[in-house]
Amino acid sequence: MSTFLQLHLLTAYAPSNLNRDDLGRPKTAKMGNSERLRISSQSLKRAWRKSDFFTESLTENIGVRSRKFITEWVYNHMKDNGLSEELAKSCAIKIREHFQKNKKENSDDETDKKTEKKEKKSEESKVNFDMDQLIHISNNEQQEIKRLVALLINQKREPTQDELNKLIKTRQENSSIDIALFGRMLAGKTEFNIEAACQVAHALSVSAISIEDDFFTAVDDLNDKGKDASSGHLGERGFASALFYTYICISRDLLLDNLNGDEALVEKTLKALTESAIKVAPTGMQNSFASRAYASYLLIEKGTQQPRSLAVAYFNPIRSQDMVNDAITRLEQQLDKFDQVYGQCADDRYKLNIESGEGTLAAALTFVAEK
């Protein structure tokens, strides 16, 4: 059976707007018939994989997620190295088509004609070759693309089909930890999809919240005196404060498979992910709110039992003056309830509690990395 690692975190943020909706206001969700503050899993994962804990120790094992890699690594690089416009375009189109989903597979003849006409007109005028969607490129694939481009520049020619076939790597050929953790989907090349070893829930506040509005002005430094004094800018932004519960579930066995059986890399990855989850906040409006926080509580569970979140502990929102300690108490009570009814839900556990002084970060990282 698979070995699962489950991380349960409680992190308190002062007034902030870490993750905005389409109107620029903090994201929310309904839970237990009350509105909660929310940080999306996408926002959390990006903050973690771009954090220093990943980039400083695992630089050679981190991929790039982009729509622009053909434009930057192929077309622009070829042009910068003296290749003709025609050849640089031709190479970029061939490599892009190798990665791009074929839109015509499920379309009718009329749609095909419109698409062909649109693409032909676009290719005649544009000088960028961005993909239709973000694609996560592993470190190995990035090096393969750059190696091929250097060869094409040197030999002043287009890529062959055999060379194109080597650009996208299978799971066994990849070693990028961000893809191993969070997965990859290539709609037109499903054989190169990689299943995520890590699942991240949206972080939700343990209490009901109300979003406040901050009306602000910026004064023009050269027009701040006398009768003409006025604001150079007027604005409004929403903010809120909350204690968040975050749940992370990792299949250690799948992570090991995704990283080609490299146990040392798995251990480094788990340590980097855990420390990032504890210490790193999303970057939204940090300059305005300085909303940086460490987790006040961390529970790590390890075992082959079926994973389960402890979010049900907060369906009844907390209303108290000692929210952090009450949230910890609720979580541990919920843990005991599950154990009592279903049997021990984990083989081993480690707890870090800032309020009581229990545990250390160093010990938590050692625990999460061990088999």
C-alpha positions as semicolon CSV with decimal commas, in nm:
position;residue;x (nm);y (nm);z (nm)
1;M;0,000;0,000;0,000
2;S;0,101;0,360;-0,055
3;T;0,262;0,557;0,222
4;F;0,093;0,893;0,273
5;L;0,221;1,207;0,439
6;Q;-0,044;1,449;0,564
7;L;0,033;1,801;0,682
8;H;-0,219;2,003;0,882
9;L;-0,125;2,368;0,940
10;L;-0,275;2,663;1,124
11;T;-0,137;2,999;1,011
12;A;-0,254;3,340;1,130
13;Y;-0,240;3,640;0,899
14;A;-0,294;4,000;1,004
15;P;-0,505;4,222;0,772
16;S;-0,406;4,129;0,419
17;N;-0,515;4,053;0,063
18;L;-0,296;3,756;-0,021
19;N;-0,510;3,608;-0,295
20;R;-0,750;3,824;-0,498
21;D;-1,061;3,743;-0,698
22;D;-1,152;3,899;-1,035
23;L;-1,264;4,218;-0,858
24;G;-0,942;4,253;-0,661
25;R;-1,102;4,153;-0,329
26;P;-0,978;3,870;-0,104
27;K;-1,106;3,530;-0,214
28;T;-1,375;3,367;-0,001
29;A;-1,574;3,044;0,025
30;K;-1,884;2,927;0,208
31;M;-1,826;2,661;0,473
32;G;-2,062;2,568;0,753
33;N;-2,314;2,831;0,632
34;S;-2,069;3,115;0,694
35;E;-1,831;3,308;0,472
36;R;-1,464;3,221;0,514
37;L;-1,149;3,381;0,386
38;R;-0,972;3,161;0,130
39;I;-0,628;3,122;-0,024
40;S;-0,645;2,907;-0,335
41;S;-0,429;2,598;-0,366
42;Q;-0,290;2,737;-0,693
43;S;-0,167;3,048;-0,513
44;L;-0,009;2,841;-0,236
45;K;0,165;2,600;-0,472
46;R;0,315;2,878;-0,682
47;A;0,443;3,060;-0,374
48;W;0,605;2,740;-0,246
49;R;0,767;2,626;-0,571
50;K;0,909;2,977;-0,632
51;S;1,038;3,007;-0,275
52;D;1,404;3,016;-0,175
53;F;1,366;2,675;-0,007
54;F;1,318;2,523;-0,353
55;T;1,540;2,745;-0,567
56;E;1,845;2,752;-0,338
57;S;1,882;2,379;-0,276
58;L;1,708;2,226;-0,578
59;T;1,785;2,461;-0,867
60;E;1,890;2,184;-1,104
61;N;1,565;1,997;-1,040
62;I;1,310;2,276;-1,096
63;G;1,110;2,319;-1,414
64;V;0,961;2,624;-1,587
65;R;0,589;2,679;-1,645
66;S;0,532;2,913;-1,937
67;R;0,354;2,987;-2,265
68;K;0,654;3,181;-2,394
69;F;0,933;2,921;-2,404
70;I;0,918;2,878;-2,784
71;T;0,934;3,253;-2,840
72;E;1,218;3,305;-2,591
73;W;1,431;2,990;-2,623
74;V;1,383;2,922;-2,995
75;Y;1,275;3,219;-3,208
76;N;1,442;3,505;-3,017
77;H;1,758;3,304;-2,949
78;M;1,793;3,211;-3,316
79;K;1,739;3,570;-3,426
80;D;1,991;3,696;-3,168
81;N;2,247;3,453;-3,311
82;G;2,218;3,571;-3,668
83;L;1,971;3,329;-3,825
84;S;1,735;3,459;-4,088
85;E;1,379;3,556;-4,000
86;E;1,246;3,283;-4,226
87;L;1,451;3,002;-4,070
88;A;1,391;3,118;-3,712
89;K;1,017;3,127;-3,779
90;S;1,016;2,787;-3,944
91;C;1,203;2,623;-3,655
92;A;0,979;2,791;-3,395
93;I;0,663;2,674;-3,575
94;K;0,786;2,314;-3,599
95;I;0,883;2,295;-3,231
96;R;0,563;2,468;-3,120
97;E;0,350;2,227;-3,324
98;H;0,527;1,937;-3,153
99;F;0,409;2,064;-2,812
100;Q;0,077;2,215;-2,919
101;K;-0,251;2,028;-2,901
102;N;-0,406;1,969;-3,243
103;K;-0,728;2,171;-3,226
104;K;-0,869;2,017;-3,544
105;E;-0,920;1,666;-3,406
106;N;-1,277;1,730;-3,287
107;S;-1,385;2,019;-3,508
108;D;-1,606;2,026;-3,815
109;D;-1,495;2,132;-4,164
110;E;-1,622;2,489;-4,128
111;T;-1,434;2,537;-3,802
112;D;-1,124;2,387;-3,961
113;K;-1,133;2,643;-4,242
114;K;-1,178;2,933;-4,002
115;T;-0,895;2,809;-3,782
116;E;-0,661;2,761;-4,078
117;K;-0,738;3,109;-4,211
118;K;-0,687;3,267;-3,870
119;E;-0,361;3,081;-3,806
120;K;-0,227;3,165;-4,153
121;K;-0,300;3,535;-4,107
122;S;-0,151;3,529;-3,758
123;E;0,168;3,355;-3,865
124;E;0,223;3,609;-4,143
125;S;0,228;3,900;-3,902
126;K;0,327;3,791;-3,554
127;V;0,678;3,753;-3,413
128;N;0,582;3,553;-3,106
129;F;0,507;3,185;-3,088
130;D;0,341;3,160;-2,747
131;M;0,154;2,842;-2,664
132;D;-0,224;2,843;-2,621
133;Q;-0,183;2,731;-2,260
134;L;0,081;2,719;-1,991
135;I;0,305;2,416;-2,021
136;H;0,530;2,290;-1,745
137;I;0,872;2,217;-1,895
138;S;1,108;2,005;-1,688
139;N;1,470;2,096;-1,638
140;N;1,568;1,803;-1,863
141;E;1,335;1,922;-2,139
142;Q;1,460;2,278;-2,110
143;Q;1,818;2,159;-2,160
144;E;1,712;1,938;-2,454
145;I;1,538;2,230;-2,627
146;K;1,835;2,459;-2,578
147;R;2,077;2,189;-2,697
148;L;1,873;2,136;-3,014
149;V;1,845;2,509;-3,082
150;A;2,223;2,548;-3,046
151;L;2,270;2,264;-3,297
152;L;2,022;2,419;-3,544
153;I;2,195;2,757;-3,517
154;N;2,532;2,596;-3,582
155;Q;2,407;2,394;-3,880
156;K;2,157;2,656;-4,004
157;R;1,873;2,410;-4,061
158;E;1,531;2,298;-3,938
159;P;1,485;2,017;-3,681
160;T;1,417;1,662;-3,795
161;Q;1,124;1,459;-3,664
162;D;1,360;1,236;-3,464
163;E;1,503;1,544;-3,294
164;L;1,155;1,675;-3,217
165;N;1,054;1,341;-3,067
166;K;1,331;1,374;-2,807
167;L;1,211;1,711;-2,674
168;I;0,927;1,589;-2,448
169;K;1,039;1,355;-2,172
170;T;0,848;1,072;-2,010
171;R;0,807;1,044;-1,634
172;Q;1,111;0,816;-1,621
173;E;1,323;1,077;-1,797
174;N;1,221;1,370;-1,577
175;S;1,365;1,482;-1,244
176;S;1,192;1,817;-1,185
177;I;1,052;1,823;-0,833
178;D;0,776;2,075;-0,906
179;I;0,634;1,849;-1,179
180;A;0,681;1,542;-0,960
181;L;0,488;1,712;-0,679
182;F;0,217;1,901;-0,863
183;G;0,187;1,705;-1,187
184;R;0,160;1,800;-1,552
185;M;-0,109;1,768;-1,818
186;L;-0,034;1,794;-2,190
187;A;-0,374;1,769;-2,357
188;G;-0,233;1,678;-2,697
189;K;0,042;1,450;-2,564
190;T;-0,129;1,250;-2,292
191;E;0,147;0,988;-2,283
192;F;0,367;1,255;-2,125
193;N;0,122;1,349;-1,850
194;I;0,254;1,310;-1,495
195;E;0,025;1,244;-1,200
196;A;0,071;1,482;-0,907
197;A;0,213;1,324;-0,593
198;C;0,097;1,618;-0,380
199;Q;-0,259;1,738;-0,324
200;V;-0,316;2,081;-0,169
201;A;-0,651;2,199;-0,033
202;H;-0,759;2,561;-0,045
203;A;-0,665;2,723;0,284
204;L;-0,979;2,837;0,470
205;S;-1,026;3,055;0,775
206;V;-1,142;2,875;1,090
207;S;-1,376;3,162;1,172
208;A;-1,638;3,361;0,984
209;I;-1,499;3,681;0,836
210;S;-1,607;4,013;0,693
211;I;-1,404;4,192;0,428
212;E;-1,325;4,557;0,498
213;D;-1,244;4,827;0,245
214;D;-0,939;5,048;0,259
215;F;-0,986;5,383;0,085
216;F;-0,646;5,539;0,022
217;T;-0,488;5,837;-0,148
218;A;-0,143;5,911;-0,284
219;V;-0,024;6,272;-0,264
220;D;0,168;6,430;-0,550
221;D;0,502;6,539;-0,397
222;L;0,524;6,839;-0,631
223;N;0,171;6,953;-0,563
224;D;0,113;6,907;-0,192
225;K;0,094;7,267;-0,067
226;G;-0,132;7,565;-0,102
227;K;-0,476;7,593;-0,255
228;D;-0,395;7,347;-0,537
229;A;-0,303;7,066;-0,297
230;S;-0,483;6,750;-0,403
231;S;-0,442;6,379;-0,422
232;G;-0,250;6,242;-0,717
233;H;-0,431;5,911;-0,692
234;L;-0,740;5,767;-0,523
235;G;-0,793;5,397;-0,469
236;E;-0,976;5,131;-0,277
237;R;-0,878;4,777;-0,183
238;G;-1,035;4,503;0,025
239;F;-0,862;4,324;0,310
240;A;-0,933;4,084;0,595
241;S;-0,758;3,896;0,873
242;A;-0,790;3,527;0,959
243;L;-0,640;3,211;1,102
244;F;-0,619;2,958;0,816
245;Y;-0,634;2,580;0,819
246;T;-0,426;2,428;0,538
247;Y;-0,424;2,060;0,444
248;I;-0,161;1,888;0,227
249;C;-0,155;1,521;0,128
250;I;0,149;1,360;-0,035
251;S;0,185;1,010;-0,176
252;R;0,546;0,936;-0,089
253;D;0,557;0,629;-0,313
254;L;0,428;0,820;-0,617
255;L;0,675;1,101;-0,548
256;L;0,955;0,844;-0,542
257;D;0,833;0,698;-0,873
258;N;0,805;1,046;-1,028
259;L;1,165;1,114;-0,924
260;N;1,294;0,787;-1,069
261;G;1,362;0,619;-0,736
262;D;1,598;0,893;-0,617
263;E;1,549;0,865;-0,240
264;A;1,790;1,148;-0,158
265;L;1,599;1,384;-0,389
266;V;1,266;1,277;-0,236
267;E;1,396;1,365;0,111
268;K;1,522;1,706;-0,005
269;T;1,190;1,770;-0,180
270;L;0,980;1,684;0,125
271;K;1,191;1,906;0,348
272;A;1,171;2,198;0,104
273;L;0,794;2,162;0,063
274;T;0,730;2,139;0,439
275;E;0,948;2,436;0,525
276;S;0,787;2,640;0,248
277;A;0,437;2,552;0,370
278;I;0,533;2,658;0,722
279;K;0,710;2,983;0,634
280;V;0,611;3,114;0,289
281;A;0,306;3,330;0,220
282;P;0,158;3,415;-0,121
283;T;0,291;3,740;-0,261
284;G;-0,039;3,922;-0,307
285;M;-0,016;4,288;-0,192
286;Q;0,278;4,216;0,037
287;N;0,415;4,568;-0,011
288;S;0,088;4,712;0,118
289;F;0,030;4,474;0,411
290;A;0,360;4,293;0,489
291;S;0,151;3,982;0,552
292;R;0,429;3,741;0,629
293;A;0,366;3,469;0,885
294;Y;0,496;3,137;1,012
295;A;0,256;2,856;1,095
296;S;0,152;2,851;1,461
297;Y;0,078;2,480;1,450
298;L;0,184;2,184;1,235
299;L;0,070;1,824;1,259
300;I;0,248;1,571;1,035
301;E;0,093;1,227;0,991
302;K;0,259;0,931;0,827
303;G;0,112;0,592;0,734
304;T;-0,060;0,366;0,482
305;Q;-0,411;0,449;0,603
306;Q;-0,653;0,629;0,372
307;P;-0,592;1,005;0,408
308;R;-0,855;1,245;0,545
309;S;-0,867;1,618;0,608
310;L;-0,950;1,758;0,951
311;A;-1,139;2,057;0,806
312;V;-1,464;1,929;0,958
313;A;-1,332;2,061;1,290
314;Y;-1,408;2,412;1,165
315;F;-1,746;2,374;0,996
316;N;-1,881;2,538;1,307
317;P;-1,683;2,866;1,296
318;I;-1,475;2,956;1,597
319;R;-1,599;3,253;1,797
320;S;-1,359;3,322;2,080
321;Q;-1,095;3,558;2,210
322;D;-0,824;3,289;2,203
323;M;-0,868;3,170;1,847
324;V;-0,528;3,008;1,793
325;N;-0,540;2,785;2,101
326;D;-0,907;2,705;2,046
327;A;-0,835;2,609;1,686
328;I;-0,555;2,378;1,800
329;T;-0,784;2,219;2,058
330;R;-1,056;2,162;1,799
331;L;-0,817;2,004;1,552
332;E;-0,673;1,765;1,809
333;Q;-1,020;1,673;1,934
334;Q;-1,126;1,595;1,577
335;L;-0,814;1,384;1,536
336;D;-0,908;1,181;1,845
337;K;-1,266;1,137;1,723
338;F;-1,154;0,986;1,394
339;D;-0,908;0,757;1,572
340;Q;-1,174;0,642;1,817
341;V;-1,423;0,544;1,547
342;Y;-1,201;0,434;1,257
343;G;-0,898;0,311;1,448
344;Q;-0,556;0,475;1,442
345;C;-0,558;0,686;1,124
346;A;-0,178;0,716;1,104
347;D;0,119;0,502;1,199
348;D;0,323;0,791;1,331
349;R;0,278;1,161;1,404
350;Y;0,484;1,468;1,483
351;K;0,353;1,790;1,627
352;L;0,494;2,143;1,623
353;N;0,301;2,381;1,849
354;I;0,425;2,738;1,882
355;E;0,176;2,816;2,159
356;S;0,296;2,539;2,391
357;G;0,657;2,531;2,273
358;E;0,623;2,170;2,161
359;G;0,849;2,042;1,883
360;T;1,114;2,206;1,664
361;L;1,138;2,282;1,295
362;A;1,455;2,076;1,258
363;A;1,287;1,770;1,410
364;A;0,976;1,820;1,195
365;L;1,183;1,828;0,876
366;T;1,373;1,517;0,979
367;F;1,045;1,337;1,054
368;V;0,878;1,431;0,724
369;A;1,179;1,314;0,518
370;E;1,227;0,975;0,687
371;K;1,070;0,663;0,536
